[in-house]
Amino acid sequence: MACMSKGDWYSPVQFWRSGPSPGSLYSFPGVLTAENTRFSQRSQAPITTGTSVLGIAFDGGVAIAADVLCSYGSLARFRDCPRVMHVNDNIILGAGGDYADYQYLKDVIEQKILEEECLNDGFSLKPKALHCWLTRVMYNRRSKLDPFWNSFIVGGLQDNEPFLGTVDKLGTAYVDHHIATGYGAYMALPLMREAVEKNPNMTQKEAQKLLIKCLQVLYYRDARSYPKFQIATLTKEGVTVEGPLTLDQNWEVAHMVRDGV
Amino acid sequence: MEAVKLGSATVGLKSNTHAVLIALKRASSELSAHQKKIIPIDTHIGIAIAGLTADARILSRYMRTECLNHKYSHDALLPVGRLITNLGNKMQICTQRYDRRPYGVGLLVSGYDDQGPHVYQTCPSANYFDCKAMAVGSRSQSARTYLEKHLDEFLDCDTDELIKHGLRALRDTLPNEVELNTKNVSIGIVGKNTSFKVFDEEGTAQYLRMIEGEEKRGGQPDTTGQDPTPPQPPPGGEGPQDPIPAVAMETE
C-alpha cells in the first residue's frame, strides 16, 4: 500500500526502475554465459599450498606452529614461506592450504587492524571476533562455490582466557584446546590429545615441546612437509614468533626399512 | 536544533557501572497514548529521543542494523563509541547535500561496553558529545543545572540513587501544574551485567514513590533560558502541551 511520492511536471516519478523494459532485450544478472565466465572460474584447485598447522592452548596462552614450506603440487618449491602471522597483541593466526588465498586474507586482516588503530578508541580486535568474522567470510565464499582454499587456526586471549579456534574452506568452524589441520588432524591430534589427557594444565614450555614433537612426526610421515618451521606463542606478556627453526631428524632407522631407502 | 528544543525533556546520566535514561512522555491529546521516548537498540545500548519522532525511528533502525550486523559477523557487541561515530557520519551527509535535510532529532544514547557505561548526546548538526550527564528537550536547562550541581555524586551511586537523581532532574523541567507519574515518565537502564531495559509501570511507580515526598527544587521554569514554553502546538514536534494528566496511582 505504499503510496509513491507524487511527481510533478519538473520531476516525474519513475514508474519502473531496474528490470526488463518491455520491447527490448534485457540481460538478467547472474547468468553464467561464455562471455562472463571467460576469465573467471570457480571452485578451483589450490596451486601453491601449505600443509598442516598445529595449535594448542595452555595455561596462560596459546601456541600455533607450522612449517615454512609451500609446495607446488609434489614439488617442495618455496622453502621460506611464513604461514603464521601476528595479528595484534591478542591474536595469532596460522594458515594451511592455498598460499595465495592466505596472502589475500592476510592483507584484508591487516587492513582491518590498521583501521582499528586509526580509530584509536582503546578497543582492539579479540580472537573470538576474528574467528567469527573469518567464518562468515569463508562460508560466504564457499556458498558462491568459489572458496578460499585454506584452513585457519585462530588463537589468542579472549578476556584473559586462552582461545583457540579453526575455520576451513567450507566454513566449518569450531573451538577447542588443541587443533590440527591437514595431515596433522590424523597424526598430530592423537598425540596432542594423549599428552593433554596426561597433563591437563600444560605450561608454555611443555606446550611448545609438544608442538615441536608433533611437527617432527609430521615431517617423517607427511610427504609435503619440511624440517624448518615457525612457532608463535601468545601470552599476556605479548606475542613471539620464533622461526624459522629446524627440526631434529634421525634417519638411522632408514637402512632397516625393507623396501625403502 | 529547534526541533530538539521543542521535544519534551529527557535526562541521561551515568555512574561507574550503569547508565540511566529518564524521559518525559508527552501525549498529543487527552485521548492519545503518551509518545514512547526510549528505544532499545541492542542489549547494551538504548536511546532517548527529543524532536521529530519519525526521524528518530529511521536513526534507531540504522543503529539497530549496525549493532546486529556487527554481532553477526564478529560475535561481539558493537562498542558504543563506534556506533556513535558511524551515526554521526551518516547524519553529516544530510547536512552537506543540497537535496537532503538534517535529521531533526537529538538523541541521548546510553550504552555499556568494555570501557564502561557511556552517555552520548547527538544533535541534528551531526555533532556528538560524550557526556557525564546531559539533558535535552524543552525546559531542560533546569535539569542541566541540577545535574551540574550533583555531578560529583553520580560516579559512586548505586542504580536506585542514580535513577532518583535522574527523576529529580527531570522534575525540575516540569511546569508547576504537572507532576511526574507512571504515565508520563519512562526509565531505561543499562550497565554491568544489566541488559538495556525500559521499566514497566510497576517499576516506574516504585522509583516515583522513592522521590515522592521531596520538594521540587527550582520550581519556576527557566523563562530566560532558550526553551520558552510554546503556547501553540510546536510545528513538527510532538503535539500540544499535556493537559493536567490523570492521577495514575490510587494512593495519591
XYZ file of C-alpha atoms in Angstrom:
513
model
C 0.000 0.000 0.000
C 2.989 2.291 -0.230
C 1.916 5.452 -1.998
C 4.900 6.570 -4.064
C 5.898 10.214 -3.840
C 3.843 12.351 -6.187
C 5.799 13.526 -9.204
C 5.119 16.842 -10.838
C 5.937 18.464 -14.139
C 9.515 19.068 -13.196
C 10.376 15.668 -11.742
C 8.078 12.953 -12.947
C 8.048 9.910 -10.731
C 9.845 6.910 -12.158
C 7.443 4.167 -12.958
C 9.827 1.222 -13.133
C 13.392 1.486 -12.046
C 15.540 -1.504 -12.862
C 14.440 -4.610 -14.651
C 13.207 -5.673 -18.065
C 11.744 -2.876 -20.142
C 9.011 -4.014 -22.461
C 10.039 -4.439 -26.038
C 13.778 -4.502 -25.535
C 16.318 -7.209 -24.792
C 17.284 -7.458 -21.157
C 20.266 -9.326 -19.783
C 19.348 -10.839 -16.457
C 22.062 -10.501 -13.838
C 23.907 -13.534 -12.516
C 23.504 -15.732 -15.550
C 26.639 -17.669 -16.454
C 27.429 -17.236 -20.123
C 30.567 -17.924 -22.119
C 31.207 -14.163 -22.048
C 31.284 -13.572 -18.342
C 32.975 -16.832 -17.403
C 35.754 -16.461 -19.907
C 38.320 -15.069 -17.472
C 36.921 -16.305 -14.201
C 36.343 -19.765 -12.897
C 35.101 -21.159 -9.679
C 35.844 -23.994 -7.377
C 39.473 -24.164 -8.435
C 42.163 -26.461 -7.183
C 44.791 -24.864 -4.946
C 48.131 -24.245 -6.639
C 50.798 -23.321 -4.101
C 49.880 -24.930 -0.819
C 50.955 -25.124 2.784
C 50.411 -28.281 4.773
C 49.325 -28.849 8.367
C 49.004 -26.191 11.064
C 49.022 -27.118 14.748
C 47.586 -25.134 17.638
C 47.417 -25.701 21.362
C 46.030 -23.758 24.316
C 47.995 -23.913 27.543
C 47.690 -22.334 30.945
C 48.014 -18.612 30.236
C 48.146 -18.545 26.446
C 48.190 -20.314 23.101
C 50.804 -21.534 20.641
C 50.487 -22.122 16.901
C 53.119 -23.875 14.787
C 53.520 -24.591 11.087
C 56.382 -25.454 8.775
C 57.644 -22.892 6.288
C 57.162 -24.839 3.077
C 54.874 -24.024 0.181
C 54.538 -26.974 -2.129
C 53.792 -26.653 -5.807
C 51.946 -29.938 -6.152
C 54.518 -32.531 -5.248
C 57.441 -30.111 -5.659
C 58.838 -28.585 -2.460
C 59.111 -25.229 -4.175
C 59.163 -22.297 -1.743
C 61.030 -23.190 1.390
C 60.755 -19.900 3.239
C 57.032 -19.031 3.416
C 55.846 -17.832 6.794
C 52.442 -19.341 7.464
C 51.905 -17.984 10.955
C 51.007 -14.341 11.436
C 50.908 -11.976 14.368
C 47.597 -10.153 14.015
C 47.657 -7.975 17.126
C 48.575 -8.290 20.793
C 45.579 -10.532 21.370
C 45.567 -12.722 18.277
C 47.817 -15.046 16.273
C 46.761 -16.852 13.135
C 48.129 -19.861 11.260
C 47.090 -20.921 7.769
C 47.343 -24.002 5.612
C 46.124 -24.569 2.089
C 46.397 -22.220 -0.854
C 49.092 -19.652 -0.126
C 47.687 -17.010 -2.467
C 44.343 -17.055 -0.701
C 46.146 -16.786 2.636
C 48.138 -13.786 1.373
C 44.959 -12.055 0.261
C 43.206 -12.629 3.560
C 46.352 -11.598 5.431
C 46.167 -8.220 3.686
C 42.483 -7.871 4.461
C 43.040 -8.697 8.128
C 45.990 -6.308 8.332
C 43.792 -3.583 6.851
C 41.151 -4.318 9.471
C 43.742 -3.916 12.222
C 45.005 -0.706 10.639
C 41.535 0.814 10.524
C 41.102 -0.047 14.136
C 44.380 1.626 15.033
C 43.253 4.728 13.184
C 40.045 4.819 15.201
C 42.276 4.900 18.263
C 39.434 4.308 20.665
C 41.014 1.792 23.012
C 39.256 -1.223 21.534
C 41.298 -3.910 19.826
C 40.087 -6.925 17.919
C 39.606 -10.041 20.001
C 40.281 -13.612 18.831
C 36.652 -14.770 19.032
C 35.577 -11.813 16.916
C 38.211 -12.515 14.255
C 37.285 -16.194 14.300
C 33.599 -15.386 13.809
C 34.324 -12.871 11.062
C 36.627 -15.298 9.261
C 33.957 -17.998 9.472
C 31.446 -15.646 7.850
C 33.888 -14.806 5.072
C 34.856 -18.410 4.381
C 31.283 -19.649 4.443
C 30.141 -16.861 2.175
C 32.769 -17.724 -0.416
C 32.028 -21.417 -0.302
C 28.358 -20.663 -0.782
C 29.313 -18.929 -4.019
C 31.239 -22.069 -4.989
C 34.453 -20.013 -5.028
C 36.145 -20.894 -1.768
C 39.245 -19.542 -0.116
C 41.045 -22.874 -0.150
C 42.504 -22.590 3.347
C 42.296 -23.920 6.860
C 42.973 -21.332 9.512
C 43.777 -21.645 13.171
C 42.996 -18.504 15.195
C 44.413 -18.292 18.697
C 44.640 -15.713 21.418
C 43.483 -14.438 24.775
C 39.767 -13.719 24.977
C 39.034 -11.848 28.238
C 42.207 -13.342 29.707
C 41.172 -16.872 28.788
C 43.099 -18.803 26.097
C 41.033 -19.133 22.913
C 41.784 -21.474 20.011
C 39.512 -21.891 17.006
C 39.665 -23.127 13.459
C 37.860 -22.408 10.170
C 38.214 -24.378 6.989
C 37.377 -23.748 3.345
C 33.805 -24.939 3.839
C 33.214 -22.504 6.638
C 33.221 -25.274 9.239
C 34.338 -23.660 12.455
C 34.890 -24.885 15.948
C 36.753 -24.073 19.105
C 38.905 -26.474 21.078
C 42.011 -26.657 23.251
C 44.151 -28.422 20.671
C 43.602 -28.233 16.935
C 45.437 -29.538 13.895
C 44.629 -29.145 10.219
C 45.622 -31.169 7.195
C 47.651 -34.293 7.889
C 48.083 -33.058 11.417
C 44.443 -33.890 12.076
C 45.261 -37.552 11.531
C 48.724 -37.807 13.013
C 49.307 -34.963 15.413
C 45.912 -34.661 17.047
C 46.008 -38.099 18.713
C 49.447 -37.255 20.104
C 48.202 -33.928 21.406
C 45.115 -35.477 22.944
C 47.156 -38.091 24.745
C 49.560 -35.509 26.116
C 46.755 -33.212 27.275
C 44.976 -36.099 28.957
C 48.095 -36.911 30.954
C 48.785 -33.265 31.738
C 45.696 -31.058 31.506
C 47.327 -27.843 32.724
C 50.338 -27.536 30.489
C 52.913 -24.865 30.894
C 54.132 -22.833 27.965
C 57.344 -24.833 27.628
C 55.512 -28.166 27.678
C 53.038 -26.963 25.068
C 55.805 -25.759 22.786
C 57.669 -29.045 23.204
C 54.522 -30.949 22.300
C 54.006 -28.931 19.140
C 57.590 -29.482 18.055
C 57.297 -33.218 18.693
C 54.157 -33.311 16.545
C 55.886 -31.370 13.776
C 58.675 -33.912 13.893
C 56.303 -36.826 13.487
C 54.613 -34.974 10.643
C 57.943 -34.392 8.935
C 58.693 -38.099 8.985
C 55.331 -39.088 7.609
C 53.725 -36.196 5.646
C 55.237 -36.211 2.170
C 54.554 -32.467 1.708
C 56.259 -31.248 4.881
C 59.625 -29.676 5.658
C 62.014 -29.695 8.606
C 62.029 -25.901 9.027
C 59.160 -24.365 10.978
C 57.803 -21.347 12.803
C 56.133 -21.316 16.169
C 54.115 -18.372 17.502
C 53.324 -18.059 21.185
C 50.868 -15.645 22.746
C 50.642 -14.886 26.465
C 49.553 -11.795 28.286
C 53.174 -10.639 28.128
C 52.904 -10.474 24.362
C 53.451 -12.334 21.128
C 56.662 -14.019 19.980
C 57.005 -15.608 16.561
C 60.121 -17.771 16.560
C 61.426 -19.075 13.308
C 62.475 -20.490 11.075
C 63.774 -23.144 13.488
C 64.946 -26.554 12.347
C 63.616 -29.893 13.496
C 65.907 -32.599 14.799
C 65.824 -35.536 12.430
C 67.020 -39.064 12.960
C 67.099 -41.246 9.883
C 69.189 -44.080 11.337
C 66.292 -46.452 11.038
C 66.094 -45.816 7.308
C 68.512 -48.536 6.237
C 66.477 -51.105 8.147
C 63.356 -50.415 6.088
C 62.964 -53.325 3.693
C 61.615 -51.660 0.574
C 62.832 -48.123 1.002
C 65.999 -46.065 1.098
C 18.110 22.267 16.554
C 14.767 23.927 17.181
C 13.011 20.615 16.770
C 15.075 19.176 19.591
C 14.319 22.139 21.845
C 10.638 21.656 21.272
C 10.625 17.989 22.092
C 9.887 17.022 25.658
C 12.724 16.718 28.124
C 14.929 13.713 28.609
C 17.801 13.200 31.018
C 20.775 10.826 30.801
C 23.387 10.181 33.467
C 25.895 7.529 34.369
C 27.730 6.086 37.341
C 30.800 3.897 37.366
C 28.783 0.853 36.436
C 25.449 1.923 34.936
C 23.901 4.462 32.600
C 20.333 5.634 33.019
C 17.870 7.453 30.744
C 14.786 9.187 32.119
C 12.309 10.696 29.679
C 9.147 12.737 29.967
C 6.496 11.337 27.687
C 4.079 13.735 26.096
C 0.583 12.903 24.874
C -0.680 14.924 21.929
C -4.203 14.982 23.359
C -6.143 13.537 26.254
C -7.243 10.716 24.027
C -3.894 9.551 22.734
C -1.275 7.486 24.483
C 1.937 9.108 25.640
C 4.613 9.084 22.962
C 7.280 6.463 23.586
C 10.602 8.202 24.143
C 13.084 5.479 24.967
C 14.009 2.989 22.256
C 16.157 -0.096 22.917
C 18.830 -0.579 20.276
C 20.677 -3.663 21.457
C 21.182 -5.500 24.719
C 23.826 -2.964 25.655
C 22.521 0.271 24.076
C 19.343 2.291 24.364
C 18.398 5.774 23.215
C 16.076 8.526 24.332
C 14.767 10.847 21.628
C 13.857 14.532 21.551
C 12.476 16.014 18.369
C 10.917 14.552 15.253
C 9.832 11.054 16.155
C 9.829 9.852 12.564
C 13.473 10.824 12.096
C 14.265 9.121 15.365
C 12.717 5.924 14.050
C 14.947 5.954 10.988
C 18.056 6.539 13.063
C 17.134 3.856 15.559
C 16.552 1.426 12.707
C 20.010 2.251 11.354
C 21.619 1.836 14.761
C 19.892 -1.485 15.276
C 21.104 -2.854 11.933
C 24.649 -1.713 12.648
C 24.649 -3.429 16.026
C 23.098 -6.570 14.640
C 25.495 -6.790 11.692
C 28.451 -6.420 13.999
C 27.076 -9.029 16.362
C 26.526 -11.442 13.485
C 29.912 -11.054 11.870
C 32.048 -10.637 14.992
C 30.076 -12.410 17.706
C 30.682 -9.371 19.877
C 28.776 -6.277 20.984
C 29.473 -3.136 18.977
C 31.372 -0.615 21.105
C 29.138 2.401 21.746
C 31.702 4.934 20.572
C 31.996 3.251 17.192
C 28.241 3.200 16.715
C 28.072 6.907 17.505
C 30.863 7.654 15.023
C 29.010 5.784 12.292
C 25.800 7.562 13.196
C 27.499 10.943 13.177
C 28.945 10.288 9.739
C 25.547 9.263 8.429
C 23.908 12.364 9.856
C 26.599 14.637 8.475
C 25.879 13.633 4.899
C 22.478 15.249 5.036
C 23.900 18.476 6.325
C 26.078 18.893 3.295
C 23.967 17.735 0.376
C 21.641 20.282 -1.183
C 18.780 17.839 -1.590
C 18.721 16.457 1.961
C 17.591 17.978 5.240
C 19.202 17.229 8.614
C 17.653 14.622 10.894
C 15.515 16.731 13.203
C 16.101 14.723 16.333
C 18.540 14.840 19.192
C 19.409 11.566 20.835
C 20.701 10.687 24.239
C 22.454 7.365 23.761
C 23.227 5.280 26.815
C 25.315 2.186 26.470
C 27.672 -0.159 28.254
C 30.740 -1.799 26.750
C 34.191 -2.958 27.816
C 35.201 0.594 28.594
C 32.273 1.077 30.962
C 28.996 2.983 30.759
C 28.577 5.863 28.296
C 26.116 8.667 27.725
C 26.351 10.386 24.350
C 24.360 13.316 23.046
C 23.802 13.728 19.305
C 22.464 16.792 17.538
C 20.840 17.363 14.157
C 24.062 19.159 13.240
C 25.700 15.711 13.352
C 27.822 16.708 16.323
C 28.073 14.183 19.052
C 29.321 14.612 22.570
C 30.495 12.124 25.151
C 28.786 13.292 28.349
C 28.991 12.578 32.023
C 25.339 13.565 32.232
C 23.071 15.524 29.933
C 19.521 16.753 29.484
C 17.889 17.789 26.206
C 14.435 18.945 25.207
C 12.153 21.767 26.253
C 12.931 23.438 29.589
C 15.903 21.122 30.011
C 18.121 23.917 31.327
C 16.814 23.362 34.851
C 17.619 19.680 34.568
C 21.119 20.505 33.384
C 21.553 22.825 36.342
C 20.539 20.054 38.707
C 22.907 17.603 37.005
C 25.798 20.052 37.164
C 25.191 20.642 40.823
C 25.263 16.958 41.688
C 27.788 15.786 39.106
C 30.328 14.518 41.623
C 27.790 12.326 43.356
C 26.896 10.288 40.305
C 30.049 8.223 39.905
C 29.633 6.200 43.078
C 25.849 5.960 43.088
C 24.070 2.668 43.097
C 21.370 2.221 40.492
C 18.483 3.298 42.733
C 20.202 6.539 43.698
C 21.111 7.181 40.074
C 17.529 6.812 38.934
C 16.343 9.056 41.748
C 18.798 11.757 40.689
C 17.534 11.479 37.125
C 13.916 11.752 38.233
C 14.685 14.801 40.335
C 16.480 16.403 37.396
C 13.505 15.702 35.167
C 11.053 17.030 37.748
C 12.815 20.386 37.594
C 11.789 20.761 33.970
C 8.087 20.440 34.702
C 5.744 23.415 34.804
C 4.005 23.945 38.130
C 0.764 22.137 37.437
C 2.348 18.967 36.113
C 3.612 16.108 38.257
C 5.629 13.047 37.372
C 3.537 9.922 37.233
C 3.837 6.455 35.737
C 2.040 7.579 32.596
C 4.404 10.333 31.601
C 7.784 9.042 32.804
C 9.975 6.463 31.131
C 13.075 4.982 32.767
C 15.711 2.996 30.905
C 18.845 1.483 32.406
C 21.890 -0.391 31.137
C 25.120 -1.419 32.793
C 27.430 -4.085 34.049
C 25.502 -7.375 33.992
C 22.376 -5.397 33.121
C 20.942 -5.599 29.629
C 19.197 -2.470 28.468
C 15.634 -2.419 29.693
C 12.830 0.081 29.979
C 10.864 -0.236 33.207
C 7.184 -1.046 33.037
C 4.575 0.876 35.037
C 5.170 -1.050 38.235
C 8.914 -0.451 38.050
C 8.455 3.251 37.308
C 5.939 3.583 40.136
C 8.450 2.102 42.540
C 11.027 4.799 41.794
C 8.479 7.583 41.762
C 7.429 6.516 45.246
C 11.055 6.906 46.364
C 11.131 10.588 45.452
C 7.524 11.271 46.335
C 7.948 13.362 49.435
C 10.755 15.566 48.237
C 10.333 19.212 47.415
C 10.688 20.322 43.898
C 13.851 22.346 43.604
C 13.960 25.347 41.246
C 10.185 25.073 40.713
C 9.695 28.012 38.300
C 10.503 27.097 34.727
C 13.517 28.974 33.430
C 11.871 31.575 31.190
C 15.120 33.380 30.464
C 16.617 30.247 29.014
C 16.433 29.299 25.368
C 13.469 26.961 25.805
C 10.282 29.028 26.179
C 7.007 27.211 26.835
C 5.267 27.220 23.464
C 1.628 28.307 23.803
C 0.763 26.868 20.339
C 1.380 23.299 19.307
C 5.026 23.261 18.214
C 5.434 22.640 14.477
C 6.793 19.212 13.640
C 7.241 18.490 17.321
C 5.316 16.057 19.458
C 1.967 17.806 19.603
C 0.321 20.244 22.048
C 1.195 20.509 25.716
C -0.051 17.926 28.176
C -3.228 18.856 29.947
C -3.040 18.018 33.665
C -2.627 14.246 33.497
C -4.992 11.928 35.304
C -3.655 10.636 38.593
C -2.281 7.181 37.917
C -1.980 5.877 41.440
C -4.871 5.324 43.878
C -2.712 6.248 46.836
C -2.133 9.890 45.895
